[in-house]
Amino acid sequence: MAGKLYICGTPIGNMEDMTLRGLRILKEADLIAAEDTRNTIKILNSYDIKTPLTSYHKFNEEEKGKKLVEKLKEGANIALVSDAGMPGISDPGEVLINMCITEGIEVTVVPGPTAFVSALVLSGIGSRSFVFEGFLPSNKHMRREVLNRLKTETRTTVFYEAPHHLADTLKEMYEAAGDRPAAAVREITKKHEEAVRLSLKELSEYFRENAPKGEFVIVIGGISKTEEKSSVLTVKEQFELFLEQGFERKEAMKLCAKERGVSKKEIYAELLGKKSENRD
């Protein structure tokens, strides 16, 4: 009879966040597949767990995954853990989970802390509807596609980012999305937990002046209803809409600029260009 794969959440910082069920499963499993055995051994030592460890990470996910599936077929119960948080979220656990599902092996989850959910709650930014993007792609074309979606995204968007890329990434996000409510959350559940809540532009500037430390979760608010409407209107259409609402021409241009996050000069140049095209 085949064994079972247990997807076990582990602490993202504070060791006390390990659940009672999680501890029991780690003790009772025949084997623990860990993304980094050096991290997992700290948890095992803290709770006097003697279960054998094996390494399972992105550099051996296919080859090692097949071996783990064979062990499961032979009847072993395996606990899958990541470096921190829930396996399968921005880590190789997803590959093993899908291998097991394909082979008809029973898979169950032992819930635990998840960094992006914790950061979303800490940010104070709307969480009724959100999208999790994880780390931005390294491929330039794919990265640009993800960032371009921010322009019209009405939901809150959550990203992961490493400290040495944070300032540049925030600048890219601001250039792509304009200014939005945002937060950069780090060291969740640890001694130096911090949530910096500013606009996206201010966050970009803040981390240019303050060297970021620790792994970060970036939370960005979605566009407002007004911005959403503006995003589907041309400058000329939006300008004329403000005129219809009774605003003077200068005030209408000022409002267009404010809604689009650009200067009045840019709005004027755009409108002038439209007029020249009409005359032609």
PDB file of C-alpha atoms in Angstrom:
ATOM      1  CA  MET A   1       0.000   0.000   0.000  1.00  0.00           C
ATOM      2  CA  ALA A   2       1.397   3.399  -1.008  1.00  0.00           C
ATOM      3  CA  GLY A   3       2.404   5.959   1.579  1.00  0.00           C
ATOM      4  CA  LYS A   4       1.269   9.560   1.825  1.00  0.00           C
ATOM      5  CA  LEU A   5       2.944  12.886   1.076  1.00  0.00           C
ATOM      6  CA  TYR A   6       2.440  15.475   3.817  1.00  0.00           C
ATOM      7  CA  ILE A   7       2.916  19.102   2.739  1.00  0.00           C
ATOM      8  CA  CYS A   8       4.097  20.626   6.020  1.00  0.00           C
ATOM      9  CA  GLY A   9       4.175  24.332   6.756  1.00  0.00           C
ATOM     10  CA  THR A  10       7.088  25.412   8.974  1.00  0.00           C
ATOM     11  CA  PRO A  11       7.877  28.694  10.788  1.00  0.00           C
ATOM     12  CA  ILE A  12       8.887  31.717   8.695  1.00  0.00           C
ATOM     13  CA  GLY A  13      10.886  33.160  11.574  1.00  0.00           C
ATOM     14  CA  ASN A  14       9.569  32.497  15.049  1.00  0.00           C
ATOM     15  CA  MET A  15      10.132  28.846  15.984  1.00  0.00           C
ATOM     16  CA  GLU A  16       7.049  28.897  18.249  1.00  0.00           C
ATOM     17  CA  ASP A  17       4.830  29.083  15.161  1.00  0.00           C
ATOM     18  CA  MET A  18       5.328  25.354  14.493  1.00  0.00           C
ATOM     19  CA  THR A  19       1.910  23.698  14.895  1.00  0.00           C
ATOM     20  CA  LEU A  20       1.244  20.726  17.142  1.00  0.00           C
ATOM     21  CA  ARG A  21       0.056  18.654  14.204  1.00  0.00           C
ATOM     22  CA  GLY A  22       3.108  19.662  12.199  1.00  0.00           C
ATOM     23  CA  LEU A  23       5.403  18.442  14.979  1.00  0.00           C
ATOM     24  CA  ARG A  24       3.562  15.134  15.176  1.00  0.00           C
ATOM     25  CA  ILE A  25       3.779  14.540  11.429  1.00  0.00           C
ATOM     26  CA  LEU A  26       7.499  15.355  11.363  1.00  0.00           C
ATOM     27  CA  LYS A  27       8.048  12.852  14.193  1.00  0.00           C
ATOM     28  CA  GLU A  28       5.906  10.103  12.665  1.00  0.00           C
ATOM     29  CA  ALA A  29       7.046  10.415   9.024  1.00  0.00           C
ATOM     30  CA  ASP A  30       9.501   7.874   7.642  1.00  0.00           C
ATOM     31  CA  LEU A  31      11.429  10.601   5.851  1.00  0.00           C
ATOM     32  CA  ILE A  32      11.524  14.422   5.657  1.00  0.00           C
ATOM     33  CA  ALA A  33      12.270  15.958   2.247  1.00  0.00           C
ATOM     34  CA  ALA A  34      13.752  19.386   2.950  1.00  0.00           C
ATOM     35  CA  GLU A  35      14.657  22.253   0.619  1.00  0.00           C
ATOM     36  CA  ASP A  36      17.708  22.991   2.798  1.00  0.00           C
ATOM     37  CA  THR A  37      18.566  20.374   5.409  1.00  0.00           C
ATOM     38  CA  ARG A  38      20.687  22.920   7.312  1.00  0.00           C
ATOM     39  CA  ASN A  39      17.580  25.015   7.997  1.00  0.00           C
ATOM     40  CA  THR A  40      15.278  22.098   8.753  1.00  0.00           C
ATOM     41  CA  ILE A  41      17.706  20.475  11.202  1.00  0.00           C
ATOM     42  CA  LYS A  42      17.325  23.545  13.438  1.00  0.00           C
ATOM     43  CA  ILE A  43      13.600  22.849  13.765  1.00  0.00           C
ATOM     44  CA  LEU A  44      14.186  19.140  14.367  1.00  0.00           C
ATOM     45  CA  ASN A  45      16.816  19.828  17.027  1.00  0.00           C
ATOM     46  CA  SER A  46      14.554  22.359  18.751  1.00  0.00           C
ATOM     47  CA  TYR A  47      11.843  19.734  19.188  1.00  0.00           C
ATOM     48  CA  ASP A  48      14.057  16.644  19.549  1.00  0.00           C
ATOM     49  CA  ILE A  49      12.836  15.063  16.285  1.00  0.00           C
ATOM     50  CA  LYS A  50      15.033  12.234  14.970  1.00  0.00           C
ATOM     51  CA  THR A  51      13.331  11.545  11.608  1.00  0.00           C
ATOM     52  CA  PRO A  52      15.846  11.078   8.734  1.00  0.00           C
ATOM     53  CA  LEU A  53      16.313  14.042   6.391  1.00  0.00           C
ATOM     54  CA  THR A  54      16.919  14.080   2.650  1.00  0.00           C
ATOM     55  CA  SER A  55      17.636  17.085   0.460  1.00  0.00           C
ATOM     56  CA  TYR A  56      15.086  18.086  -2.192  1.00  0.00           C
ATOM     57  CA  HIS A  57      15.625  21.418  -3.993  1.00  0.00           C
ATOM     58  CA  LYS A  58      15.327  23.093  -7.388  1.00  0.00           C
ATOM     59  CA  PHE A  59      18.630  21.652  -8.613  1.00  0.00           C
ATOM     60  CA  ASN A  60      17.552  18.033  -8.096  1.00  0.00           C
ATOM     61  CA  GLU A  61      13.755  18.326  -8.184  1.00  0.00           C
ATOM     62  CA  GLU A  62      13.217  16.013 -11.177  1.00  0.00           C
ATOM     63  CA  GLU A  63      15.721  13.267 -10.365  1.00  0.00           C
ATOM     64  CA  LYS A  64      15.144  13.304  -6.600  1.00  0.00           C
ATOM     65  CA  GLY A  65      11.413  13.712  -7.081  1.00  0.00           C
ATOM     66  CA  LYS A  66      11.266  10.391  -8.961  1.00  0.00           C
ATOM     67  CA  LYS A  67      13.156   8.652  -6.146  1.00  0.00           C
ATOM     68  CA  LEU A  68      10.789  10.078  -3.529  1.00  0.00           C
ATOM     69  CA  VAL A  69       7.782   8.947  -5.553  1.00  0.00           C
ATOM     70  CA  GLU A  70       9.239   5.408  -5.620  1.00  0.00           C
ATOM     71  CA  LYS A  71       9.647   5.467  -1.837  1.00  0.00           C
ATOM     72  CA  LEU A  72       6.035   6.611  -1.478  1.00  0.00           C
ATOM     73  CA  LYS A  73       4.880   3.784  -3.758  1.00  0.00           C
ATOM     74  CA  GLU A  74       6.760   1.348  -1.500  1.00  0.00           C
ATOM     75  CA  GLY A  75       4.744   2.580   1.469  1.00  0.00           C
ATOM     76  CA  ALA A  76       6.868   5.320   3.033  1.00  0.00           C
ATOM     77  CA  ASN A  77       5.183   8.398   4.471  1.00  0.00           C
ATOM     78  CA  ILE A  78       7.133  11.531   3.530  1.00  0.00           C
ATOM     79  CA  ALA A  79       6.895  15.026   5.013  1.00  0.00           C
ATOM     80  CA  LEU A  80       7.771  17.776   2.530  1.00  0.00           C
ATOM     81  CA  VAL A  81       9.107  21.042   4.007  1.00  0.00           C
ATOM     82  CA  SER A  82      10.561  24.206   2.475  1.00  0.00           C
ATOM     83  CA  ASP A  83      13.137  26.598   3.903  1.00  0.00           C
ATOM     84  CA  ALA A  84      10.303  28.455   5.623  1.00  0.00           C
ATOM     85  CA  GLY A  85       6.532  28.660   5.275  1.00  0.00           C
ATOM     86  CA  MET A  86       4.380  26.516   3.005  1.00  0.00           C
ATOM     87  CA  PRO A  87       6.004  24.178   0.446  1.00  0.00           C
ATOM     88  CA  GLY A  88       4.793  24.727  -3.102  1.00  0.00           C
ATOM     89  CA  ILE A  89       4.794  28.531  -2.776  1.00  0.00           C
ATOM     90  CA  SER A  90       7.718  29.848  -4.846  1.00  0.00           C
ATOM     91  CA  ASP A  91       9.763  26.695  -4.211  1.00  0.00           C
ATOM     92  CA  PRO A  92      10.339  23.264  -5.829  1.00  0.00           C
ATOM     93  CA  GLY A  93       7.697  21.532  -3.693  1.00  0.00           C
ATOM     94  CA  GLU A  94       5.184  22.184  -6.459  1.00  0.00           C
ATOM     95  CA  VAL A  95       7.030  19.721  -8.735  1.00  0.00           C
ATOM     96  CA  LEU A  96       6.931  16.844  -6.239  1.00  0.00           C
ATOM     97  CA  ILE A  97       3.302  17.532  -5.361  1.00  0.00           C
ATOM     98  CA  ASN A  98       2.307  17.287  -9.034  1.00  0.00           C
ATOM     99  CA  MET A  99       4.377  14.123  -9.516  1.00  0.00           C
ATOM    100  CA  CYS A 100       2.459  12.487  -6.658  1.00  0.00           C
ATOM    101  CA  ILE A 101      -0.917  13.611  -7.969  1.00  0.00           C
ATOM    102  CA  THR A 102      -0.058  12.222 -11.430  1.00  0.00           C
ATOM    103  CA  GLU A 103       0.972   8.875  -9.896  1.00  0.00           C
ATOM    104  CA  GLY A 104      -2.199   8.670  -7.793  1.00  0.00           C
ATOM    105  CA  ILE A 105      -0.328   8.996  -4.491  1.00  0.00           C
ATOM    106  CA  GLU A 106      -2.311  10.522  -1.647  1.00  0.00           C
ATOM    107  CA  VAL A 107      -1.302  14.097  -0.816  1.00  0.00           C
ATOM    108  CA  THR A 108      -2.457  16.093   2.202  1.00  0.00           C
ATOM    109  CA  VAL A 109      -1.580  19.443   3.724  1.00  0.00           C
ATOM    110  CA  VAL A 110      -0.454  20.346   7.242  1.00  0.00           C
ATOM    111  CA  PRO A 111      -1.040  24.134   7.226  1.00  0.00           C
ATOM    112  CA  GLY A 112       1.433  26.583   8.666  1.00  0.00           C
ATOM    113  CA  PRO A 113       2.635  30.196   8.314  1.00  0.00           C
ATOM    114  CA  THR A 114       2.849  31.743   4.859  1.00  0.00           C
ATOM    115  CA  ALA A 115       4.917  34.903   4.326  1.00  0.00           C
ATOM    116  CA  PHE A 116       2.788  36.574   1.656  1.00  0.00           C
ATOM    117  CA  VAL A 117      -0.489  36.166   3.594  1.00  0.00           C
ATOM    118  CA  SER A 118       1.126  37.490   6.778  1.00  0.00           C
ATOM    119  CA  ALA A 119       2.577  40.471   4.898  1.00  0.00           C
ATOM    120  CA  LEU A 120      -0.739  41.226   3.206  1.00  0.00           C
ATOM    121  CA  VAL A 121      -2.474  41.411   6.570  1.00  0.00           C
ATOM    122  CA  LEU A 122       0.336  43.517   8.082  1.00  0.00           C
ATOM    123  CA  SER A 123       0.312  45.969   5.163  1.00  0.00           C
ATOM    124  CA  GLY A 124      -3.187  47.263   5.913  1.00  0.00           C
ATOM    125  CA  ILE A 125      -3.876  47.353   2.160  1.00  0.00           C
ATOM    126  CA  GLY A 126      -7.168  45.875   0.931  1.00  0.00           C
ATOM    127  CA  SER A 127      -7.169  42.076   1.074  1.00  0.00           C
ATOM    128  CA  ARG A 128     -10.702  41.241  -0.122  1.00  0.00           C
ATOM    129  CA  SER A 129      -9.292  40.485  -3.566  1.00  0.00           C
ATOM    130  CA  PHE A 130      -5.602  40.036  -4.305  1.00  0.00           C
ATOM    131  CA  VAL A 131      -3.123  38.339  -6.625  1.00  0.00           C
ATOM    132  CA  PHE A 132       0.176  36.726  -5.601  1.00  0.00           C
ATOM    133  CA  GLU A 133       2.995  37.041  -8.160  1.00  0.00           C
ATOM    134  CA  GLY A 134       5.924  35.683  -6.130  1.00  0.00           C
ATOM    135  CA  PHE A 135       9.340  36.726  -7.462  1.00  0.00           C
ATOM    136  CA  LEU A 136       9.395  38.709 -10.697  1.00  0.00           C
ATOM    137  CA  PRO A 137      10.745  36.686 -13.661  1.00  0.00           C
ATOM    138  CA  SER A 138      14.412  37.234 -14.535  1.00  0.00           C
ATOM    139  CA  ASN A 139      13.542  37.100 -18.248  1.00  0.00           C
ATOM    140  CA  LYS A 140      13.154  40.750 -19.366  1.00  0.00           C
ATOM    141  CA  HIS A 141      10.159  40.157 -21.641  1.00  0.00           C
ATOM    142  CA  MET A 142       8.237  38.120 -19.050  1.00  0.00           C
ATOM    143  CA  ARG A 143       9.176  40.619 -16.326  1.00  0.00           C
ATOM    144  CA  ARG A 144       7.798  43.497 -18.408  1.00  0.00           C
ATOM    145  CA  GLU A 145       4.549  41.585 -18.994  1.00  0.00           C
ATOM    146  CA  VAL A 146       4.022  41.151 -15.249  1.00  0.00           C
ATOM    147  CA  LEU A 147       4.830  44.799 -14.499  1.00  0.00           C
ATOM    148  CA  ASN A 148       2.565  46.029 -17.308  1.00  0.00           C
ATOM    149  CA  ARG A 149      -0.368  44.199 -15.720  1.00  0.00           C
ATOM    150  CA  LEU A 150      -0.018  46.464 -12.694  1.00  0.00           C
ATOM    151  CA  LYS A 151      -1.229  49.418 -14.779  1.00  0.00           C
ATOM    152  CA  THR A 152      -4.797  48.130 -14.885  1.00  0.00           C
ATOM    153  CA  GLU A 153      -4.826  45.733 -11.895  1.00  0.00           C
ATOM    154  CA  THR A 154      -7.703  46.567  -9.542  1.00  0.00           C
ATOM    155  CA  ARG A 155      -6.699  43.917  -6.999  1.00  0.00           C
ATOM    156  CA  THR A 156      -3.912  44.176  -4.442  1.00  0.00           C
ATOM    157  CA  THR A 157      -0.724  42.559  -5.798  1.00  0.00           C
ATOM    158  CA  VAL A 158       1.873  40.777  -3.664  1.00  0.00           C
ATOM    159  CA  PHE A 159       5.490  40.068  -4.621  1.00  0.00           C
ATOM    160  CA  TYR A 160       8.591  38.544  -3.035  1.00  0.00           C
ATOM    161  CA  GLU A 161      11.956  40.260  -3.426  1.00  0.00           C
ATOM    162  CA  ALA A 162      15.543  39.894  -2.210  1.00  0.00           C
ATOM    163  CA  PRO A 163      17.121  42.888  -0.413  1.00  0.00           C
ATOM    164  CA  HIS A 164      19.827  43.544  -3.027  1.00  0.00           C
ATOM    165  CA  HIS A 165      17.181  43.938  -5.764  1.00  0.00           C
ATOM    166  CA  LEU A 166      14.542  45.776  -3.727  1.00  0.00           C
ATOM    167  CA  ALA A 167      15.278  49.423  -4.579  1.00  0.00           C
ATOM    168  CA  ASP A 168      15.561  48.773  -8.324  1.00  0.00           C
ATOM    169  CA  THR A 169      12.430  46.608  -8.339  1.00  0.00           C
ATOM    170  CA  LEU A 170      10.379  49.262  -6.523  1.00  0.00           C
ATOM    171  CA  LYS A 171      11.549  51.848  -9.067  1.00  0.00           C
ATOM    172  CA  GLU A 172      10.463  49.566 -11.929  1.00  0.00           C
ATOM    173  CA  MET A 173       7.090  49.025 -10.270  1.00  0.00           C
ATOM    174  CA  TYR A 174       6.549  52.754  -9.802  1.00  0.00           C
ATOM    175  CA  GLU A 175       7.482  53.460 -13.426  1.00  0.00           C
ATOM    176  CA  ALA A 176       5.069  50.766 -14.604  1.00  0.00           C
ATOM    177  CA  ALA A 177       2.121  51.396 -12.286  1.00  0.00           C
ATOM    178  CA  GLY A 178       2.398  55.009 -11.158  1.00  0.00           C
ATOM    179  CA  ASP A 179       1.935  55.924  -7.517  1.00  0.00           C
ATOM    180  CA  ARG A 180      -0.129  53.555  -5.374  1.00  0.00           C
ATOM    181  CA  PRO A 181      -0.507  52.702  -1.698  1.00  0.00           C
ATOM    182  CA  ALA A 182       2.241  50.188  -0.957  1.00  0.00           C
ATOM    183  CA  ALA A 183       4.127  48.414   1.804  1.00  0.00           C
ATOM    184  CA  ALA A 184       7.444  46.598   2.100  1.00  0.00           C
ATOM    185  CA  VAL A 185       7.349  44.005   4.872  1.00  0.00           C
ATOM    186  CA  ARG A 186      10.410  42.179   6.190  1.00  0.00           C
ATOM    187  CA  GLU A 187      11.545  39.812   8.927  1.00  0.00           C
ATOM    188  CA  ILE A 188       7.976  38.636   9.573  1.00  0.00           C
ATOM    189  CA  THR A 189       7.521  37.132  13.084  1.00  0.00           C
ATOM    190  CA  LYS A 190      11.171  37.878  13.931  1.00  0.00           C
ATOM    191  CA  LYS A 191      12.672  40.382  16.378  1.00  0.00           C
ATOM    192  CA  HIS A 192      13.163  43.069  13.709  1.00  0.00           C
ATOM    193  CA  GLU A 193       9.808  42.646  11.962  1.00  0.00           C
ATOM    194  CA  GLU A 194       8.983  45.819  10.050  1.00  0.00           C
ATOM    195  CA  ALA A 195       6.291  47.051   7.689  1.00  0.00           C
ATOM    196  CA  VAL A 196       7.162  50.258   5.835  1.00  0.00           C
ATOM    197  CA  ARG A 197       3.865  51.708   4.588  1.00  0.00           C
ATOM    198  CA  LEU A 198       4.265  54.499   2.018  1.00  0.00           C
ATOM    199  CA  SER A 199       3.282  55.269  -1.543  1.00  0.00           C
ATOM    200  CA  LEU A 200       5.107  53.241  -4.191  1.00  0.00           C
ATOM    201  CA  LYS A 201       7.179  56.276  -5.188  1.00  0.00           C
ATOM    202  CA  GLU A 202       8.080  57.033  -1.563  1.00  0.00           C
ATOM    203  CA  LEU A 203       9.017  53.394  -0.941  1.00  0.00           C
ATOM    204  CA  SER A 204      11.359  53.467  -3.931  1.00  0.00           C
ATOM    205  CA  GLU A 205      13.038  56.611  -2.597  1.00  0.00           C
ATOM    206  CA  TYR A 206      13.123  55.313   0.993  1.00  0.00           C
ATOM    207  CA  PHE A 207      15.089  52.192   0.113  1.00  0.00           C
ATOM    208  CA  ARG A 208      17.502  54.191  -2.036  1.00  0.00           C
ATOM    209  CA  GLU A 209      18.485  56.001   1.175  1.00  0.00           C
ATOM    210  CA  ASN A 210      18.033  53.132   3.650  1.00  0.00           C
ATOM    211  CA  ALA A 211      19.828  49.892   2.828  1.00  0.00           C
ATOM    212  CA  PRO A 212      17.275  47.044   2.921  1.00  0.00           C
ATOM    213  CA  LYS A 213      18.017  44.035   5.123  1.00  0.00           C
ATOM    214  CA  GLY A 214      16.212  40.691   5.170  1.00  0.00           C
ATOM    215  CA  GLU A 215      13.832  39.050   2.716  1.00  0.00           C
ATOM    216  CA  PHE A 216      10.969  41.307   1.612  1.00  0.00           C
ATOM    217  CA  VAL A 217       7.321  41.016   0.664  1.00  0.00           C
ATOM    218  CA  ILE A 218       6.034  43.933  -1.433  1.00  0.00           C
ATOM    219  CA  VAL A 219       2.321  44.722  -1.298  1.00  0.00           C
ATOM    220  CA  ILE A 220       0.842  47.133  -3.867  1.00  0.00           C
ATOM    221  CA  GLY A 221      -2.714  48.454  -3.855  1.00  0.00           C
ATOM    222  CA  GLY A 222      -4.838  48.148  -6.992  1.00  0.00           C
ATOM    223  CA  ILE A 223      -5.936  51.116  -9.085  1.00  0.00           C
ATOM    224  CA  SER A 224      -8.875  53.154  -7.822  1.00  0.00           C
ATOM    225  CA  LYS A 225     -12.217  53.277  -9.630  1.00  0.00           C
ATOM    226  CA  THR A 226     -11.303  56.698 -11.012  1.00  0.00           C
ATOM    227  CA  GLU A 227      -7.937  55.443 -12.220  1.00  0.00           C
ATOM    228  CA  GLU A 228      -9.604  52.369 -13.710  1.00  0.00           C
ATOM    229  CA  LYS A 229     -11.923  54.577 -15.729  1.00  0.00           C
ATOM    230  CA  SER A 230      -9.027  56.842 -16.726  1.00  0.00           C
ATOM    231  CA  SER A 231      -6.998  53.870 -17.908  1.00  0.00           C
ATOM    232  CA  VAL A 232      -9.492  53.121 -20.681  1.00  0.00           C
ATOM    233  CA  LEU A 233      -9.881  56.757 -21.788  1.00  0.00           C
ATOM    234  CA  THR A 234      -7.514  58.638 -24.064  1.00  0.00           C
ATOM    235  CA  VAL A 235      -6.130  61.949 -22.786  1.00  0.00           C
ATOM    236  CA  LYS A 236      -8.463  63.804 -25.167  1.00  0.00           C
ATOM    237  CA  GLU A 237     -11.516  61.827 -23.970  1.00  0.00           C
ATOM    238  CA  GLN A 238     -10.666  62.411 -20.330  1.00  0.00           C
ATOM    239  CA  PHE A 239      -9.995  66.122 -20.930  1.00  0.00           C
ATOM    240  CA  GLU A 240     -13.362  66.532 -22.681  1.00  0.00           C
ATOM    241  CA  LEU A 241     -15.083  64.621 -19.867  1.00  0.00           C
ATOM    242  CA  PHE A 242     -13.783  67.161 -17.340  1.00  0.00           C
ATOM    243  CA  LEU A 243     -14.903  70.027 -19.608  1.00  0.00           C
ATOM    244  CA  GLU A 244     -18.396  68.498 -19.746  1.00  0.00           C
ATOM    245  CA  GLN A 245     -18.390  68.408 -15.957  1.00  0.00           C
ATOM    246  CA  GLY A 246     -17.950  72.201 -15.908  1.00  0.00           C
ATOM    247  CA  PHE A 247     -14.210  72.568 -15.302  1.00  0.00           C
ATOM    248  CA  GLU A 248     -12.201  75.329 -17.027  1.00  0.00           C
ATOM    249  CA  ARG A 249      -9.603  74.194 -19.584  1.00  0.00           C
ATOM    250  CA  LYS A 250      -6.610  74.787 -17.288  1.00  0.00           C
ATOM    251  CA  GLU A 251      -8.268  72.973 -14.396  1.00  0.00           C
ATOM    252  CA  ALA A 252      -9.288  70.100 -16.697  1.00  0.00           C
ATOM    253  CA  MET A 253      -5.654  69.725 -17.816  1.00  0.00           C
ATOM    254  CA  LYS A 254      -4.495  69.818 -14.208  1.00  0.00           C
ATOM    255  CA  LEU A 255      -6.973  67.089 -13.254  1.00  0.00           C
ATOM    256  CA  CYS A 256      -5.915  64.947 -16.234  1.00  0.00           C
ATOM    257  CA  ALA A 257      -2.306  65.244 -15.153  1.00  0.00           C
ATOM    258  CA  LYS A 258      -3.133  64.320 -11.562  1.00  0.00           C
ATOM    259  CA  GLU A 259      -5.211  61.282 -12.542  1.00  0.00           C
ATOM    260  CA  ARG A 260      -2.500  59.975 -14.867  1.00  0.00           C
ATOM    261  CA  GLY A 261       0.472  60.796 -12.646  1.00  0.00           C
ATOM    262  CA  VAL A 262       2.159  62.985 -15.271  1.00  0.00           C
ATOM    263  CA  SER A 263       2.948  66.708 -15.653  1.00  0.00           C
ATOM    264  CA  LYS A 264       0.556  69.301 -17.098  1.00  0.00           C
ATOM    265  CA  LYS A 265       3.109  69.895 -19.847  1.00  0.00           C
ATOM    266  CA  GLU A 266       2.751  66.270 -20.969  1.00  0.00           C
ATOM    267  CA  ILE A 267      -1.051  66.594 -21.052  1.00  0.00           C
ATOM    268  CA  TYR A 268      -0.800  69.868 -22.995  1.00  0.00           C
ATOM    269  CA  ALA A 269       1.616  68.334 -25.499  1.00  0.00           C
ATOM    270  CA  GLU A 270      -0.674  65.314 -25.946  1.00  0.00           C
ATOM    271  CA  LEU A 271      -3.713  67.519 -26.528  1.00  0.00           C
ATOM    272  CA  LEU A 272      -1.753  69.751 -28.900  1.00  0.00           C
ATOM    273  CA  GLY A 273      -0.667  66.704 -30.840  1.00  0.00           C
ATOM    274  CA  LYS A 274      -4.257  65.532 -31.100  1.00  0.00           C
ATOM    275  CA  LYS A 275      -5.308  68.978 -32.395  1.00  0.00           C
ATOM    276  CA  SER A 276      -2.537  68.976 -34.993  1.00  0.00           C
ATOM    277  CA  GLU A 277      -3.640  65.506 -36.163  1.00  0.00           C
ATOM    278  CA  ASN A 278      -7.256  66.748 -36.439  1.00  0.00           C
ATOM    279  CA  ARG A 279      -6.135  69.723 -38.565  1.00  0.00           C
ATOM    280  CA  ASP A 280      -4.187  67.381 -40.833  1.00  0.00           C
TER     281      ASP A 280
END
